[in-house]
Coordinates of C-alpha atoms and ligand atoms in Angstrom, one line a residue:
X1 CA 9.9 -29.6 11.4
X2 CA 8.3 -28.9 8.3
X3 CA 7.3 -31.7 6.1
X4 CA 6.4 -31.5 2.2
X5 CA 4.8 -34.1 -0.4
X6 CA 7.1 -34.8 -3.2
X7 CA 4.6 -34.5 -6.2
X8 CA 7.0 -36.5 -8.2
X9 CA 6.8 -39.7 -6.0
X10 CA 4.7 -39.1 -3.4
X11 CA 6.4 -39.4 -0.7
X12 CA 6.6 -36.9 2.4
X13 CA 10.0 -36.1 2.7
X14 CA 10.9 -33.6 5.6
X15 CA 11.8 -30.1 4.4
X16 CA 15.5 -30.0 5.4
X17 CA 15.6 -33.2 3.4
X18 CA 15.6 -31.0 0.2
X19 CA 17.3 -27.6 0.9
X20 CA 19.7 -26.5 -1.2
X21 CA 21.7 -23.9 -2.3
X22 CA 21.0 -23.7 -5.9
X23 CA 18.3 -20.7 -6.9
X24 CA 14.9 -22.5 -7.5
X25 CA 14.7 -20.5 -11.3
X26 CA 17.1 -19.4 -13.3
X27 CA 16.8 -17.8 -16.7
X28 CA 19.2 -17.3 -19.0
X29 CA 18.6 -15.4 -22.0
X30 CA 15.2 -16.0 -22.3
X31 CA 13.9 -15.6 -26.4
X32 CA 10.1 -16.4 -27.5
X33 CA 8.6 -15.7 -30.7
X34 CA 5.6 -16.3 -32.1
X35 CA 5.0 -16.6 -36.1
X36 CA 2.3 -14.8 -38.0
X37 CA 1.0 -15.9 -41.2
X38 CA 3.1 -19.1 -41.8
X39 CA 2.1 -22.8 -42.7
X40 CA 3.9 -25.8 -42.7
X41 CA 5.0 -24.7 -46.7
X42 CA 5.2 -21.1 -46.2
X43 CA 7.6 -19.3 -44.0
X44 CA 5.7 -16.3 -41.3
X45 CA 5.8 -13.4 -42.8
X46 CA 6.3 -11.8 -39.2
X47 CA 7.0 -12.3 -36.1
X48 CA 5.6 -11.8 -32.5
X49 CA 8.7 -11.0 -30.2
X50 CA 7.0 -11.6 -26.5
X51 CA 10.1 -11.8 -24.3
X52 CA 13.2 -10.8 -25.9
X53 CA 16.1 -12.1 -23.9
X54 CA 15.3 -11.6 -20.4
X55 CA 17.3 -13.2 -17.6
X56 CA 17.0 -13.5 -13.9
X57 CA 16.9 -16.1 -11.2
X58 CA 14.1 -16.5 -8.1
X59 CA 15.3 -17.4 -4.8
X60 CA 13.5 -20.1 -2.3
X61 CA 11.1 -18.3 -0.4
X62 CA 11.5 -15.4 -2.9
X63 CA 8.6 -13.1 -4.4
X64 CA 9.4 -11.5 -7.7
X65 CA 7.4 -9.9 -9.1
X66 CA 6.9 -9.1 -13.0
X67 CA 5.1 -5.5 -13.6
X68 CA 4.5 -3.8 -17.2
X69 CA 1.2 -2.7 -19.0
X70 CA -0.4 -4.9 -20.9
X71 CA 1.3 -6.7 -24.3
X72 CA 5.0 -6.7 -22.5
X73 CA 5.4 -10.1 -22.4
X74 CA 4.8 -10.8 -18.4
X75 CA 2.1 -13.4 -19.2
X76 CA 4.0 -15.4 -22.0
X77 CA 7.1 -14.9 -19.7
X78 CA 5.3 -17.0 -17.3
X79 CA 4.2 -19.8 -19.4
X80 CA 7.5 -20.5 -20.6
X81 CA 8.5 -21.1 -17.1
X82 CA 5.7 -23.1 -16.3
X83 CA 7.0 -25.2 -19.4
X84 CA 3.3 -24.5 -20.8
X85 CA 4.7 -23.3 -23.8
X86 CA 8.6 -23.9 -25.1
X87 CA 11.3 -21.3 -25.8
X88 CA 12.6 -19.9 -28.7
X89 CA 16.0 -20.2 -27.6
X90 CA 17.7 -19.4 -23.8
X91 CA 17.5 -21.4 -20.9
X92 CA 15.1 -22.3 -17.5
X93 CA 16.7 -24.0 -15.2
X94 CA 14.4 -25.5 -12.1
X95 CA 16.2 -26.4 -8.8
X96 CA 19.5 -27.0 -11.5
X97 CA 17.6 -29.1 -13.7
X98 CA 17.9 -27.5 -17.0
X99 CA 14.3 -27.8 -18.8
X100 CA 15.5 -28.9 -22.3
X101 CA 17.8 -31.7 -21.0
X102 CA 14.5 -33.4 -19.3
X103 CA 12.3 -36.1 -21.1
X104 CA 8.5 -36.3 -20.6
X105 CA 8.2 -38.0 -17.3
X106 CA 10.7 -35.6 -15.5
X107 CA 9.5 -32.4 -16.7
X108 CA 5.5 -33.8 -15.5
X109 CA 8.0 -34.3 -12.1
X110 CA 9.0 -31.2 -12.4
X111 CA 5.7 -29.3 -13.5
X112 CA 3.9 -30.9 -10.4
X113 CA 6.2 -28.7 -8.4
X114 CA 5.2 -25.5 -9.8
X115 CA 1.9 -24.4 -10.2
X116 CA -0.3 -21.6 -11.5
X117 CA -2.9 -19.2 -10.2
X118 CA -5.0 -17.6 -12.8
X119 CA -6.0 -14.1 -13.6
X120 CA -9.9 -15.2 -13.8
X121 CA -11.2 -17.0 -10.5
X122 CA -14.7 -17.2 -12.9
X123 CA -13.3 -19.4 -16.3
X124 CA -10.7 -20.8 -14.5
X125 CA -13.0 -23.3 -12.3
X126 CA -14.6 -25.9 -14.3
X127 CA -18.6 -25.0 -13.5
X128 CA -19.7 -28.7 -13.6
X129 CA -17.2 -30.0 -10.9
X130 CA -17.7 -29.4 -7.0
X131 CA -15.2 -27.7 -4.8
X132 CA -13.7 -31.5 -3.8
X133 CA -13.2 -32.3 -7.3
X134 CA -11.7 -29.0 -8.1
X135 CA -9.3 -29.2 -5.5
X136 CA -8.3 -33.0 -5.5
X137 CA -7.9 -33.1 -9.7
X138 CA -4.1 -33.2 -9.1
X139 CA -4.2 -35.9 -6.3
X140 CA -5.7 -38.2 -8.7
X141 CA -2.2 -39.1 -9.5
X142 CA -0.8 -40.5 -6.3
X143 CA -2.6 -43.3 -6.4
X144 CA -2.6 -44.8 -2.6
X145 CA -4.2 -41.8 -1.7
X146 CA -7.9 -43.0 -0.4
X147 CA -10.9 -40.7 -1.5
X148 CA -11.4 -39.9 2.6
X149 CA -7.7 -38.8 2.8
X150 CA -8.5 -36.7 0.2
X151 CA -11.2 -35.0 1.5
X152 CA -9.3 -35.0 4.7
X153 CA -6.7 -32.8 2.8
X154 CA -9.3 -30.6 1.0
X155 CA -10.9 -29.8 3.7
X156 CA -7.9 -28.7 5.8
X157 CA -6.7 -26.8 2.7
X158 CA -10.4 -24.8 2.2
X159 CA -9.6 -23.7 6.0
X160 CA -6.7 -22.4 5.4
X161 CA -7.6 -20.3 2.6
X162 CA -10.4 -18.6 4.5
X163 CA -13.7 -21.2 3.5
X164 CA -15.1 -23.9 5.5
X165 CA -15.0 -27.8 4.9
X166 CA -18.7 -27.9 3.8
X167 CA -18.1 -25.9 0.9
X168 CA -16.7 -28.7 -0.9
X169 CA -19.8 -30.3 -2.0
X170 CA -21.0 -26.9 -3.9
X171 CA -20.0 -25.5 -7.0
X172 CA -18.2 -22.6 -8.2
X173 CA -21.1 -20.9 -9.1
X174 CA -22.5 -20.9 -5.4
X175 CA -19.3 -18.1 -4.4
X176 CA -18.2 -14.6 -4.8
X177 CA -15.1 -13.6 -7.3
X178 CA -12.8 -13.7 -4.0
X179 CA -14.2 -17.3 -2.9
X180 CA -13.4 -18.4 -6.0
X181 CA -10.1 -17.2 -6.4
X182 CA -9.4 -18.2 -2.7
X183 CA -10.5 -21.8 -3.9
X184 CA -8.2 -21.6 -6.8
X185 CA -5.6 -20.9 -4.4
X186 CA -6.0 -24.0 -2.4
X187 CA -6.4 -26.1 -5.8
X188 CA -2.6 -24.2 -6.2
X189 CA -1.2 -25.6 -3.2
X190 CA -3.0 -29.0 -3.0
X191 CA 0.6 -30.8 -4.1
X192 CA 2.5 -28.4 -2.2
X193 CA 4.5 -27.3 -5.0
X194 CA 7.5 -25.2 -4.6
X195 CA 6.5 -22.1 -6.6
X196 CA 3.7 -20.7 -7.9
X197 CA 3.5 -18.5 -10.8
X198 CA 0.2 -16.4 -10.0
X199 CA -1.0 -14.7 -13.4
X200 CA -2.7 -11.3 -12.3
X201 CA -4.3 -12.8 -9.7
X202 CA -6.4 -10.2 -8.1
X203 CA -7.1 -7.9 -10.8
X204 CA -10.2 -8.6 -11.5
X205 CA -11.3 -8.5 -7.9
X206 CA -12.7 -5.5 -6.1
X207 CA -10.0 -3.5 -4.2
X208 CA -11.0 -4.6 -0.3
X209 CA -11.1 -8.3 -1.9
X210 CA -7.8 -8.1 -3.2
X211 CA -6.2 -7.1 0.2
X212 CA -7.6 -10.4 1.5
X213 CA -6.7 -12.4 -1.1
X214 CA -3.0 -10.7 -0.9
X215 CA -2.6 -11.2 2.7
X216 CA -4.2 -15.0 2.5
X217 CA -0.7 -15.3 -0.5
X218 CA 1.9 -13.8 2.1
X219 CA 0.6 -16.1 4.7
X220 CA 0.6 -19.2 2.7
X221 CA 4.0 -18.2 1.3
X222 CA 5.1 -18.6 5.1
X223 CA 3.3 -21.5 5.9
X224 CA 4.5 -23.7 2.9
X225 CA 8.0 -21.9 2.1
X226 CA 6.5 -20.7 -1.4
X227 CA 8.4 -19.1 -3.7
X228 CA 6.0 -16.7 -5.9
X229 CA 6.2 -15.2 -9.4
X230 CA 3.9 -12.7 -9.6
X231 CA 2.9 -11.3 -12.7
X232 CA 1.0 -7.6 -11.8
X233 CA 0.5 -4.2 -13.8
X234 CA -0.2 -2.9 -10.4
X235 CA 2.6 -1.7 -9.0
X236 CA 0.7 -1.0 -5.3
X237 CA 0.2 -4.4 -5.7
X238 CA 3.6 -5.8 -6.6
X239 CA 5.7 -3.3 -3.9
X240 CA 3.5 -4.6 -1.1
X241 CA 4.3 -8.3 -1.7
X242 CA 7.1 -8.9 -3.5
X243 CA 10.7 -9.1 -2.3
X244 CA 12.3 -8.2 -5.8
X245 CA 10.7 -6.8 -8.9
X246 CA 11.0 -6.6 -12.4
X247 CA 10.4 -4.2 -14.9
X248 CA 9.3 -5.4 -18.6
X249 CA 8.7 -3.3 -21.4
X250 CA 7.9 -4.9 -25.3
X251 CA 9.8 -8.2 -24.1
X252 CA 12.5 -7.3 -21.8
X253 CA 13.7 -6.7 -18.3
X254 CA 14.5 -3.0 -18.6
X255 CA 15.1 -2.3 -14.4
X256 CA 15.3 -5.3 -11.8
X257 CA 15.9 -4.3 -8.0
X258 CA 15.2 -5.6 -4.4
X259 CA 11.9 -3.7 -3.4
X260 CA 13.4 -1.0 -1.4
X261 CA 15.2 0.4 -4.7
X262 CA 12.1 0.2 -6.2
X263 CA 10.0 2.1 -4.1
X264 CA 12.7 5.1 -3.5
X265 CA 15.7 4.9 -6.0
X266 CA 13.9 3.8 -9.2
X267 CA 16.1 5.0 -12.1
X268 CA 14.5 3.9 -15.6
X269 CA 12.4 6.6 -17.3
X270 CA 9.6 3.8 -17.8
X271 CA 9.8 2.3 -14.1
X272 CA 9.7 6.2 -13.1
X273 CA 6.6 6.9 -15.5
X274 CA 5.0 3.7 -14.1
X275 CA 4.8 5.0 -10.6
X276 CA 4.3 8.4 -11.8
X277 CA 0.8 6.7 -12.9
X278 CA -0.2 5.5 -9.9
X279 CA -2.6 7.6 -8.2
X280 CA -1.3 9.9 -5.6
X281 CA -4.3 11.2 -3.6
X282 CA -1.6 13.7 -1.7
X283 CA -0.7 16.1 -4.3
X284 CA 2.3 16.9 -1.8
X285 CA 3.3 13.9 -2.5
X286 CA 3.2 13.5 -6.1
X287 CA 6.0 13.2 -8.1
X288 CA 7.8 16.4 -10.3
X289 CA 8.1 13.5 -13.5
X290 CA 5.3 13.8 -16.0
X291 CA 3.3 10.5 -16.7
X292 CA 4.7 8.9 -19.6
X293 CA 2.8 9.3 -23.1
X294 CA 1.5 7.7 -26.1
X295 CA 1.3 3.4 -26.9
X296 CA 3.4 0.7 -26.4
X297 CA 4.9 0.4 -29.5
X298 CA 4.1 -3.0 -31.7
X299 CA 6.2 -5.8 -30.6
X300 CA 6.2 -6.8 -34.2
X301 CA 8.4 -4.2 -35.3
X302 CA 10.0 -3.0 -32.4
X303 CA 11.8 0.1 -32.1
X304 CA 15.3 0.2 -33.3
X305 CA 18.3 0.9 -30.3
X306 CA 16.2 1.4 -27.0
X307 CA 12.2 0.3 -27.2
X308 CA 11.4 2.9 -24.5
X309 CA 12.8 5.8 -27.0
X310 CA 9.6 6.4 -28.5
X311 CA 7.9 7.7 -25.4
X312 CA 11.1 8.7 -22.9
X313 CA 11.3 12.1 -22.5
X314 CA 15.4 12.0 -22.1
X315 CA 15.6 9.7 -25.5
X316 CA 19.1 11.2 -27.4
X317 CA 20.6 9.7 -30.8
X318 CA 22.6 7.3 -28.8
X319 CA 19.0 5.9 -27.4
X320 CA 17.5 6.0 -31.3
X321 CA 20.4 3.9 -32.8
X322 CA 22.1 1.4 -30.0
X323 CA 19.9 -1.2 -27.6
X324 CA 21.5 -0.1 -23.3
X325 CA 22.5 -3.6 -21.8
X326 CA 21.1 -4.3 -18.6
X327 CA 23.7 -3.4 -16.2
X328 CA 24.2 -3.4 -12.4
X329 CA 24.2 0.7 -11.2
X330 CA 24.6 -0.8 -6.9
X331 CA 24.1 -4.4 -5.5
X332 CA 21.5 -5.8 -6.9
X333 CA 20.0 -3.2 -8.7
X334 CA 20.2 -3.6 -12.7
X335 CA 18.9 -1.6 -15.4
X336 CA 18.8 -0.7 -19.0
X337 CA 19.6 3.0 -19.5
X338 CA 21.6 5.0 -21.3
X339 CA 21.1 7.7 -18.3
X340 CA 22.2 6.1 -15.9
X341 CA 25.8 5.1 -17.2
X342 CA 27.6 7.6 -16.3
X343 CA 25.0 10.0 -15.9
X344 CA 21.4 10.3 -13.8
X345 CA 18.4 12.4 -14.1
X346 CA 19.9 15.1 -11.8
X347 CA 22.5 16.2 -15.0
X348 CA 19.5 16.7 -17.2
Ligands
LIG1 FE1 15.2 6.9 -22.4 FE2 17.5 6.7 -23.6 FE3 17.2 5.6 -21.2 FE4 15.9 4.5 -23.3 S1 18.2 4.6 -23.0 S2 15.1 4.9 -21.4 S3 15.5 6.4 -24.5 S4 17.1 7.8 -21.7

């Protein structure tokens, strides 16, 4: 029977202990906005509209994944979960525990549950510290927790992400990208937190490195019952872990399905153009869609009725002047299209 460490108290509690039935995220209506040009006298003379009202809730044991280019909100979408960084307005709600109703010591309670992998396995280790130090920073909290249990529990956790025990007396410097990032991983899991939002965690590793890195997630996700949000503009990357997926473009969920709709049944122009772009080295098997063109419009002045009109091929007067609502088109599968209520690519 599976047992887990209650970062909040520090107890081990035994995983059937805490099942429940409630989703471990929910968001509702999520809104953030960042001002440009204001003071505490003078009102912004703009705004920065990163995630504009997106909703969705993450199972236990559930990998969703967050794809979009660059600048579409994924990364600030993932700091406001994190409670990193607070909301403009909507709603996160952890294991039923909505974030704005909790005072300082139950949101660090709840923090110590989640935890983050980051994009850059080199910044993101402190280059003065050793491995053990790395690893054990959030132990230092429980405080009957003796310095040889800890490096009892550092070095089991270096094994099982692929290093060996004696590597925690070296630094960061003495390791590849990969090592590093596989030592950030065990840092991730040291309090055995119940989800873990990982930042573009392999994108700036070589391509047979991030295999390994991506299998060493799926297994840990097994091992410890993790729930992931993972936060990718690779969409090879994304369909090959995740169990649902989400589509963001300038601030908003614009398609959200269970992988297999993604992969076969994708029906937003954008999620379309997206795996258009990925490389196809079969031209047999290449798609008949055109990759999408021109920029991501500014999310300072974003486009009026749908965002996506500016590049979508299909875009009408309707799409110019009123915003499609993200609606369900079969079980489970929801997106924001004009085309695709009441009518699909086939009719154009
Ligand atoms: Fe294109 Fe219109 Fe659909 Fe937007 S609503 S993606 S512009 S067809």
């Amino acid at each position: 029977m599976a047992s887990v460490l209650d970062a909040g108290s520090g107890i081990i509690r035994k995983r059937e202990d805490i099942m429940i039935e409630t989703p471990l995220i929910e968001v509702h209506d999520l809104v953030k906005y960042f001002p440009l040009g204001g003071s505490l006298l003078k009102k912004p003379h703009s705004w920065v509209k990163a995630v504009n009202g997106v909703s969705f809730k993450v199972e236990k044991g559930e990998t969703f994944g967050v794809v979009g280019e660059s600048g579409c909100g994924k990364t600030t979408l993932g700091r406001l979960i994190l409670g990193l960084i607070s909301p403009s307005s909507g709603r996160i709600e952890f294991d039923g525990k909505d974030f704005s109703t909790l005072n300082n010591t139950e949101m660090r309670s709840v923090r110590r549950r989640m935890q983050i992998i980051f994009q850059d396995p080199y910044s993101s280790l402190d280059p003065r510290m050793k491995v053990f130090s790395i690893i054990t920073e959030p132990m230092r909290s429980i405080k009957d927790l003796s310095r040889n249990s800890r490096r009892e529990l550092a070095a089991d956790l270096l094994k099982r992400v692929g290093l060996r025990p004696e590597d925690l007396d070296k630094y960061p410097h003495e390791f590849s990208g990969g090592q590093r990032q596989r030592i950030g991983i065990a840092r991730s899991i040291c309090m055995r937190p119940e989800l873990i939002v990982a930042d573009e965690p392999v994108s700036s590793l070589d391509v047979s490195i991030q295999a390994q890195v991506i299998n060493l997630m799926a297994k840990l996700r097994e091992d410890y019952n993790l729930s992931y949000i993972f936060i990718s503009h690779d969409l090879r990357v994304v369909n090959y872990l995740c169990n649902k997926i989400a589509v963001m473009y300038l601030g908003a969920i614009v398609e959200l399905a269970p992988k297999h709709c993604f992969t076969t049944i994708a029906r937003h122009p954008y999620t379309r153009a997206l795996l258009e772009s990925v490389p196809q080295p079969n031209p047999h098997q290449r798609g008949k869609l055109s990759p999408m063109e021109g920029d991501v419009s500014s999310p300072i002045n974003l486009p009026s009725g749908c965002t996506f009109h500016t590049r979508c091929h299909y875009a009408t007067d309707k799409c110019r002047k009123i915003a499609p609502p993200l609606l369900q088109v079969e079980p489970g599968h929801y997106v924001a299209c004009w085309l695709n209520q009441g009518r699909g690519f086939e009719d154009y």
